[in-house]
Amino acid sequence: MTLRAGTLGTRGILLIIAVVCFALAAIGIDLGRINVTDIGLGFFAGAFLVR
């Protein structure tokens, strides 16, 4: 697998979503009953389960 500039795979997209979730949790955004940190951890773990 070669990495090319400008291409994002499934893993990259999941990691970006995880980083956004962690940033929202860090600045204190509240989504009601949804825990943003848990969602970020789920996306982070999912990024390492996909190929």
Short mmCIF file of C-alpha atoms in Angstrom, two decimals:
data_model
loop_
_atom_site.label_atom_id
_atom_site.label_comp_id
_atom_site.label_asym_id
_atom_site.label_seq_id
_atom_site.Cartn_x
_atom_site.Cartn_y
_atom_site.Cartn_z
CA MET A 1 0.00 0.00 0.00
CA THR A 2 1.46 3.31 -1.03
CA LEU A 3 0.38 6.60 0.44
CA ARG A 4 -0.32 9.42 -1.94
CA ALA A 5 -0.77 13.04 -1.10
CA GLY A 6 -4.41 14.04 -1.10
CA THR A 7 -5.94 10.61 -0.68
CA LEU A 8 -7.88 9.67 2.40
CA GLY A 9 -8.97 6.16 3.09
CA THR A 10 -11.52 4.89 5.53
CA ARG A 11 -8.96 4.87 8.33
CA GLY A 12 -8.08 8.51 7.77
CA ILE A 13 -11.69 9.61 7.73
CA LEU A 14 -12.42 7.76 10.97
CA LEU A 15 -9.36 9.31 12.63
CA ILE A 16 -10.43 12.80 11.55
CA ILE A 17 -13.92 12.22 12.99
CA ALA A 18 -12.33 10.98 16.23
CA VAL A 19 -10.15 14.08 16.49
CA VAL A 20 -13.18 16.33 15.91
CA CYS A 21 -15.10 14.49 18.64
CA PHE A 22 -12.18 14.86 21.06
CA ALA A 23 -11.89 18.57 20.23
CA LEU A 24 -15.61 19.08 20.86
CA ALA A 25 -15.30 17.28 24.18
CA ALA A 26 -12.26 19.36 25.12
CA ILE A 27 -14.03 22.68 24.61
CA GLY A 28 -17.07 21.45 26.49
CA ILE A 29 -19.71 20.97 23.81
CA ASP A 30 -22.60 19.04 25.31
CA LEU A 31 -24.87 16.92 23.13
CA GLY A 32 -27.34 15.96 25.81
CA ARG A 33 -27.24 12.30 26.70
CA ILE A 34 -24.57 11.54 24.06
CA ASN A 35 -21.04 11.40 25.45
CA VAL A 36 -18.76 12.89 22.80
CA THR A 37 -15.64 11.34 24.31
CA ASP A 38 -17.10 7.84 24.02
CA ILE A 39 -18.03 8.49 20.40
CA GLY A 40 -14.48 9.68 19.71
CA LEU A 41 -13.03 6.58 21.32
CA GLY A 42 -15.31 4.41 19.21
CA PHE A 43 -14.19 6.07 15.99
CA PHE A 44 -10.55 5.88 17.08
CA ALA A 45 -10.83 2.15 17.76
CA GLY A 46 -12.76 1.60 14.55
CA ALA A 47 -9.99 3.24 12.54
CA PHE A 48 -7.65 0.46 13.54
CA LEU A 49 -10.16 -2.30 12.76
CA VAL A 50 -10.64 -1.37 9.10
CA ARG A 51 -8.16 -1.99 6.35
#
